[in-house]
Amino acid sequence: MMTAVHPMPRRGRFAAGMLMGLSFLAGAAHASEAGSIKAGREAAQSCAACHGAKGNSNNPAFPSLAGQPATYLASQLTAYRDGKRENAIMAGQAAGLSDQQIQDIAAYYAAQERKVASPADEGSALGADLYHHGRDNVAACAACHHSEGHGNQPAGFPALRGLSAGYVAQSLKDYRSGTRAHGQAELMIPLAAELSDAEIDALAAHIASLD
Ligand code: HEC
Ligand code: HEC
């Protein structure tokens, strides 16, 4: 007797694909939900005015996007579009993007090389110490964001090198206040909640000096 063949649930398909190893990786590049770098380059043309050519920004108000994990970029863009990460400028930029365009743009920026044009001259000894060693209730930033701020692509942890002190400090305060609470923010909120303003400024100064 024949039984109807049901499509495997997503999770099942993923697990089965993992077992197939390389053939799965090759197949993933063609899966419809995966981002297309070529389509992303087209869709990202309007972004360059603020985020710089190929996602390397020279303006401290606009974070560099080059080399960020695609999962991180897609998560942030979706959050701006859906009002979960509040920013008037980015809400407008993301408003018209489809899920597929978000995946394409994320794939494009993830594939670009991150370049730090002008690291800050002045670092911070306190910031460097906290970054590398943490303290009670504050995990070392380097454990997730890499000792030189390169982030962790497979885990989706963003790169920090090339971000301005002002942007980093604002981000840490947004995690501390719970304003940024979507995506993987649960990994940042408990430790940001422990940081004083002085520690946030010190960390931001150290991160802005990474080259
Ligand atoms: C007019 C300037 C402007 C334009 C154009 C713009 N952005 Fe932004 N973008 C910003 C600002 C400002 C921020 C920081 C907002 C915040 O603090 O949340 C930002 C943040 C982001 C972030 C979050 C970065 C991070 O490290 O978390 C992403 C992703 C992003 N923009 C993608 C895009 C894309 C894709 C486009 C084009 C479709 C675009 N932006 C166009 C100004 C701009
Ligand atoms: C357990 C891993 C982990 C640790 C430890 C950690 N982070 Fe993060 N960090 C993350 C993740 C994951 C995100 C992205 C969260 C999201 O989705 O908004 C993030 C985001 C950030 C951002 C925002 C980046 C951007 O482009 O907007 C900054 C700034 C940051 N972390 C700084 C720090 C600092 C400073 C420390 C140390 C005091 C630290 N992080 C420790 C995992 C970690």
CSV table of C-alpha atoms and ligand atoms in Angstrom, one decimal:
chain,number,residue,atom,x,y,z
A,1,MET,CA,0.0,0.0,0.0
A,2,MET,CA,1.3,3.4,-0.9
A,3,THR,CA,1.3,6.2,1.7
A,4,ALA,CA,1.2,9.8,0.7
A,5,VAL,CA,4.6,11.5,0.7
A,6,HIS,CA,4.6,14.5,2.9
A,7,PRO,CA,7.2,17.2,2.5
A,8,MET,CA,9.6,17.1,5.4
A,9,PRO,CA,9.3,19.9,7.9
A,10,ARG,CA,12.0,22.6,7.5
A,11,ARG,CA,14.0,21.4,10.5
A,12,GLY,CA,14.0,17.9,9.2
A,13,ARG,CA,15.1,18.9,5.8
A,14,PHE,CA,17.9,20.9,7.4
A,15,ALA,CA,19.1,18.0,9.5
A,16,ALA,CA,19.0,15.7,6.6
A,17,GLY,CA,20.9,18.2,4.5
A,18,MET,CA,23.6,18.5,7.2
A,19,LEU,CA,24.1,14.7,7.0
A,20,MET,CA,24.7,15.1,3.2
A,21,GLY,CA,27.5,17.4,4.0
A,22,LEU,CA,29.1,19.1,1.0
A,23,SER,CA,26.2,18.4,-1.3
A,24,PHE,CA,23.9,20.2,1.1
A,25,LEU,CA,26.3,23.3,1.1
A,26,ALA,CA,26.3,23.3,-2.7
A,27,GLY,CA,22.6,23.0,-2.8
A,28,ALA,CA,22.1,25.8,-0.2
A,29,ALA,CA,23.6,28.3,-2.6
A,30,HIS,CA,20.7,27.7,-5.0
A,31,ALA,CA,17.9,27.4,-2.4
A,32,SER,CA,15.3,30.2,-3.0
A,33,GLU,CA,15.6,31.5,0.6
A,34,ALA,CA,19.4,32.0,0.3
A,35,GLY,CA,20.5,35.5,-0.6
A,36,SER,CA,22.0,36.4,-4.0
A,37,ILE,CA,25.1,38.6,-3.8
A,38,LYS,CA,24.4,39.9,-7.3
A,39,ALA,CA,20.8,40.9,-6.6
A,40,GLY,CA,21.9,42.3,-3.3
A,41,ARG,CA,24.5,44.6,-4.9
A,42,GLU,CA,21.7,46.1,-7.0
A,43,ALA,CA,19.3,46.4,-4.1
A,44,ALA,CA,22.0,48.1,-2.0
A,45,GLN,CA,22.8,50.9,-4.3
A,46,SER,CA,20.8,53.5,-2.3
A,47,CYS,CA,22.5,52.4,0.9
A,48,ALA,CA,26.0,53.5,-0.2
A,49,ALA,CA,25.2,57.2,0.3
A,50,CYS,CA,25.3,56.6,4.1
A,51,HIS,CA,27.0,53.3,4.6
A,52,GLY,CA,29.8,53.9,2.1
A,53,ALA,CA,31.1,52.1,-1.0
A,54,LYS,CA,30.8,48.3,-0.4
A,55,GLY,CA,29.6,48.9,3.1
A,56,ASN,CA,32.7,50.6,4.5
A,57,SER,CA,31.5,53.9,6.1
A,58,ASN,CA,33.7,57.0,6.6
A,59,ASN,CA,31.0,58.7,8.6
A,60,PRO,CA,30.8,58.0,12.4
A,61,ALA,CA,27.0,58.4,12.3
A,62,PHE,CA,26.7,55.4,9.9
A,63,PRO,CA,27.9,52.0,10.9
A,64,SER,CA,30.0,49.9,8.4
A,65,LEU,CA,28.1,46.9,7.1
A,66,ALA,CA,30.9,45.1,5.2
A,67,GLY,CA,31.8,41.7,6.5
A,68,GLN,CA,29.0,41.4,9.1
A,69,PRO,CA,27.4,38.0,9.3
A,70,ALA,CA,24.5,37.7,6.9
A,71,THR,CA,22.3,36.4,9.6
A,72,TYR,CA,23.0,39.5,11.7
A,73,LEU,CA,22.4,41.9,8.9
A,74,ALA,CA,19.1,40.2,7.9
A,75,SER,CA,18.0,40.2,11.5
A,76,GLN,CA,18.6,43.9,11.9
A,77,LEU,CA,17.0,44.9,8.6
A,78,THR,CA,13.9,42.8,9.4
A,79,ALA,CA,13.8,44.4,12.9
A,80,TYR,CA,14.0,48.0,11.4
A,81,ARG,CA,11.3,47.1,8.8
A,82,ASP,CA,9.0,45.6,11.4
A,83,GLY,CA,9.5,48.3,14.0
A,84,LYS,CA,11.4,46.1,16.5
A,85,ARG,CA,14.7,48.2,16.3
A,86,GLU,CA,13.6,51.8,16.3
A,87,ASN,CA,15.4,54.3,14.1
A,88,ALA,CA,13.5,56.8,11.9
A,89,ILE,CA,16.1,56.8,9.1
A,90,MET,CA,16.4,53.0,8.9
A,91,ALA,CA,12.7,52.4,9.3
A,92,GLY,CA,12.2,54.4,6.1
A,93,GLN,CA,15.1,52.6,4.3
A,94,ALA,CA,13.8,49.1,5.2
A,95,ALA,CA,10.1,49.7,4.8
A,96,GLY,CA,9.9,48.6,1.2
A,97,LEU,CA,12.2,45.6,1.4
A,98,SER,CA,10.8,42.1,0.9
A,99,ASP,CA,12.2,39.1,2.8
A,100,GLN,CA,14.1,38.0,-0.3
A,101,GLN,CA,15.6,41.5,-0.8
A,102,ILE,CA,16.8,41.5,2.8
A,103,GLN,CA,18.5,38.1,2.3
A,104,ASP,CA,20.1,39.4,-0.9
A,105,ILE,CA,21.4,42.6,0.7
A,106,ALA,CA,22.7,40.6,3.7
A,107,ALA,CA,24.5,38.2,1.4
A,108,TYR,CA,26.1,41.1,-0.5
A,109,TYR,CA,27.4,43.0,2.5
A,110,ALA,CA,28.5,39.8,4.3
A,111,ALA,CA,30.7,39.1,1.3
A,112,GLN,CA,32.5,42.5,1.3
A,113,GLU,CA,35.8,43.0,3.0
A,114,ARG,CA,35.7,45.2,6.1
A,115,LYS,CA,38.2,48.0,6.0
A,116,VAL,CA,38.8,50.4,8.8
A,117,ALA,CA,39.6,53.8,7.3
A,118,SER,CA,40.4,55.9,10.4
A,119,PRO,CA,40.7,54.1,13.7
A,120,ALA,CA,40.7,56.5,16.7
A,121,ASP,CA,44.2,57.4,18.0
A,122,GLU,CA,43.2,57.4,21.6
A,123,GLY,CA,42.1,54.0,23.0
A,124,SER,CA,41.3,53.3,26.6
A,125,ALA,CA,43.2,51.1,29.1
A,126,LEU,CA,40.1,50.4,31.1
A,127,GLY,CA,38.2,49.7,27.9
A,128,ALA,CA,40.9,47.3,26.7
A,129,ASP,CA,40.9,45.5,30.0
A,130,LEU,CA,37.2,45.0,30.1
A,131,TYR,CA,37.1,44.0,26.4
A,132,HIS,CA,39.7,41.3,26.9
A,133,HIS,CA,39.1,40.1,30.4
A,134,GLY,CA,35.6,41.2,31.4
A,135,ARG,CA,34.8,41.5,35.1
A,136,ASP,CA,32.3,40.0,37.6
A,137,ASN,CA,29.0,39.5,35.7
A,138,VAL,CA,30.4,40.9,32.5
A,139,ALA,CA,31.8,38.3,30.1
A,140,ALA,CA,34.8,39.3,28.0
A,141,CYS,CA,33.7,40.9,24.8
A,142,ALA,CA,36.6,39.2,23.0
A,143,ALA,CA,35.0,35.8,23.6
A,144,CYS,CA,32.3,36.5,21.2
A,145,HIS,CA,33.5,39.5,19.1
A,146,HIS,CA,37.1,38.3,18.6
A,147,SER,CA,40.1,39.9,20.2
A,148,GLU,CA,40.6,42.3,17.3
A,149,GLY,CA,36.8,42.9,16.8
A,150,HIS,CA,36.4,40.7,13.8
A,151,GLY,CA,33.2,39.1,15.2
A,152,ASN,CA,32.2,35.5,14.6
A,153,GLN,CA,30.6,34.8,11.2
A,154,PRO,CA,29.3,31.2,11.9
A,155,ALA,CA,27.7,32.3,15.2
A,156,GLY,CA,26.3,35.5,13.7
A,157,PHE,CA,28.1,37.7,16.2
A,158,PRO,CA,28.8,41.1,14.6
A,159,ALA,CA,32.2,42.6,13.9
A,160,LEU,CA,32.9,45.7,16.0
A,161,ARG,CA,36.1,47.0,14.4
A,162,GLY,CA,35.4,50.1,12.3
A,163,LEU,CA,32.4,51.2,14.4
A,164,SER,CA,32.6,54.7,15.8
A,165,ALA,CA,32.7,55.3,19.6
A,166,GLY,CA,29.4,57.2,19.4
A,167,TYR,CA,27.6,54.3,17.6
A,168,VAL,CA,29.1,51.7,20.0
A,169,ALA,CA,28.1,53.7,23.1
A,170,GLN,CA,24.6,54.2,21.8
A,171,SER,CA,24.2,50.5,21.0
A,172,LEU,CA,25.4,49.5,24.5
A,173,LYS,CA,22.9,51.9,26.0
A,174,ASP,CA,20.1,50.6,23.8
A,175,TYR,CA,20.8,47.0,25.0
A,176,ARG,CA,21.1,48.3,28.6
A,177,SER,CA,17.7,50.0,28.4
A,178,GLY,CA,16.1,47.1,26.5
A,179,THR,CA,15.4,49.3,23.4
A,180,ARG,CA,17.3,46.7,21.4
A,181,ALA,CA,15.8,43.5,22.5
A,182,HIS,CA,15.2,41.5,19.3
A,183,GLY,CA,17.4,38.9,17.4
A,184,GLN,CA,20.3,37.7,19.6
A,185,ALA,CA,20.1,40.7,21.9
A,186,GLU,CA,19.5,38.4,24.9
A,187,LEU,CA,23.2,37.7,24.8
A,188,MET,CA,24.0,41.4,25.2
A,189,ILE,CA,21.3,42.6,27.5
A,190,PRO,CA,22.5,41.0,30.8
A,191,LEU,CA,26.0,42.2,30.5
A,192,ALA,CA,25.1,45.7,29.2
A,193,ALA,CA,22.8,46.0,32.2
A,194,GLU,CA,25.9,45.8,34.4
A,195,LEU,CA,27.9,48.5,32.6
A,196,SER,CA,28.2,52.1,34.0
A,197,ASP,CA,28.3,55.0,31.7
A,198,ALA,CA,32.0,55.4,32.3
A,199,GLU,CA,32.6,51.7,31.4
A,200,ILE,CA,30.5,52.1,28.2
A,201,ASP,CA,32.6,55.1,27.2
A,202,ALA,CA,35.8,53.3,27.9
A,203,LEU,CA,34.7,50.2,25.9
A,204,ALA,CA,33.5,52.5,23.0
A,205,ALA,CA,36.9,54.2,23.0
A,206,HIS,CA,38.8,50.9,22.9
A,207,ILE,CA,36.6,49.5,20.1
A,208,ALA,CA,36.9,52.7,18.0
A,209,SER,CA,40.7,52.3,18.2
A,210,LEU,CA,40.7,48.8,16.7
A,211,ASP,CA,42.2,48.8,13.2
B,1,HEC,C1,20.3,58.3,5.2
B,1,HEC,C2,21.3,57.5,5.7
B,1,HEC,C3,21.1,56.0,5.6
B,1,HEC,C4,20.8,55.2,4.5
B,1,HEC,C5,20.5,55.7,3.0
B,1,HEC,C6,20.8,53.8,4.9
B,1,HEC,N1,21.1,53.7,6.2
B,1,HEC,FE1,21.3,52.0,7.3
B,1,HEC,N2,21.8,53.1,8.9
B,1,HEC,C7,21.7,54.4,9.0
B,1,HEC,C8,21.9,54.8,10.4
B,1,HEC,C9,21.9,56.2,11.0
B,1,HEC,C10,22.0,53.6,11.2
B,1,HEC,C11,22.2,53.4,12.7
B,1,HEC,C12,20.7,53.4,13.2
B,1,HEC,C13,20.6,52.9,14.7
B,1,HEC,O1,21.3,53.5,15.5
B,1,HEC,O2,19.8,52.0,14.9
B,1,HEC,C14,21.9,52.5,10.2
B,1,HEC,C15,22.0,51.2,10.5
B,1,HEC,C16,21.9,50.1,9.6
B,1,HEC,C17,22.1,48.7,10.0
B,1,HEC,C18,22.4,48.2,11.3
B,1,HEC,C19,23.9,48.0,11.4
B,1,HEC,C20,24.4,47.4,12.7
B,1,HEC,O3,25.7,47.3,12.8
B,1,HEC,O4,23.6,46.9,13.5
B,1,HEC,C21,21.9,48.0,8.8
B,1,HEC,C22,22.0,46.5,8.6
B,1,HEC,C23,21.6,49.0,7.8
B,1,HEC,N3,21.6,50.3,8.3
B,1,HEC,C24,21.4,48.7,6.4
B,1,HEC,C25,21.0,49.6,5.4
B,1,HEC,C26,20.6,49.2,4.1
B,1,HEC,C27,20.6,47.8,3.6
B,1,HEC,C28,20.3,50.4,3.4
B,1,HEC,C29,19.8,50.5,2.0
B,1,HEC,C30,18.6,49.8,1.7
B,1,HEC,C31,20.6,51.5,4.4
B,1,HEC,N4,21.0,50.9,5.6
B,1,HEC,C32,20.4,52.8,4.0
B,1,HEC,C33,21.6,55.3,8.0
B,1,HEC,C34,21.3,55.0,6.7
B,2,HEC,C1,28.0,35.8,24.5
B,2,HEC,C2,28.5,36.5,23.4
B,2,HEC,C3,28.7,38.0,23.5
B,2,HEC,C4,29.5,38.7,24.4
B,2,HEC,C5,30.3,38.1,25.6
B,2,HEC,C6,29.4,40.1,24.1
B,2,HEC,N1,28.6,40.3,22.9
B,2,HEC,FE1,28.2,42.0,22.0
B,2,HEC,N2,27.0,41.1,20.7
B,2,HEC,C7,26.7,39.7,20.8
B,2,HEC,C8,25.6,39.5,19.8
B,2,HEC,C9,25.0,38.1,19.5
B,2,HEC,C10,25.2,40.7,19.3
B,2,HEC,C11,24.1,41.0,18.3
B,2,HEC,C12,22.8,41.2,19.1
B,2,HEC,C13,21.6,41.6,18.3
B,2,HEC,O1,21.1,40.7,17.6
B,2,HEC,O2,21.2,42.8,18.4
B,2,HEC,C14,26.1,41.7,19.9
B,2,HEC,C15,26.1,43.0,19.5
B,2,HEC,C16,26.9,44.0,20.0
B,2,HEC,C17,27.0,45.4,19.6
B,2,HEC,C18,26.2,46.0,18.5
B,2,HEC,C19,26.9,45.9,17.2
B,2,HEC,C20,26.3,46.7,16.1
B,2,HEC,O3,26.8,46.6,15.0
B,2,HEC,O4,25.2,47.3,16.3
B,2,HEC,C21,28.0,46.0,20.3
B,2,HEC,C22,28.5,47.4,20.3
B,2,HEC,C23,28.5,44.9,21.2
B,2,HEC,N3,27.9,43.8,21.0
B,2,HEC,C24,29.5,45.2,22.2
B,2,HEC,C25,30.0,44.3,23.1
B,2,HEC,C26,30.8,44.6,24.2
B,2,HEC,C27,31.5,45.9,24.5
B,2,HEC,C28,31.0,43.4,25.0
B,2,HEC,C29,31.8,43.2,26.2
B,2,HEC,C30,31.4,44.1,27.4
B,2,HEC,C31,30.2,42.4,24.3
B,2,HEC,N4,29.6,42.9,23.2
B,2,HEC,C32,30.1,41.1,24.7
B,2,HEC,C33,27.4,38.8,21.5
B,2,HEC,C34,28.2,39.0,22.6
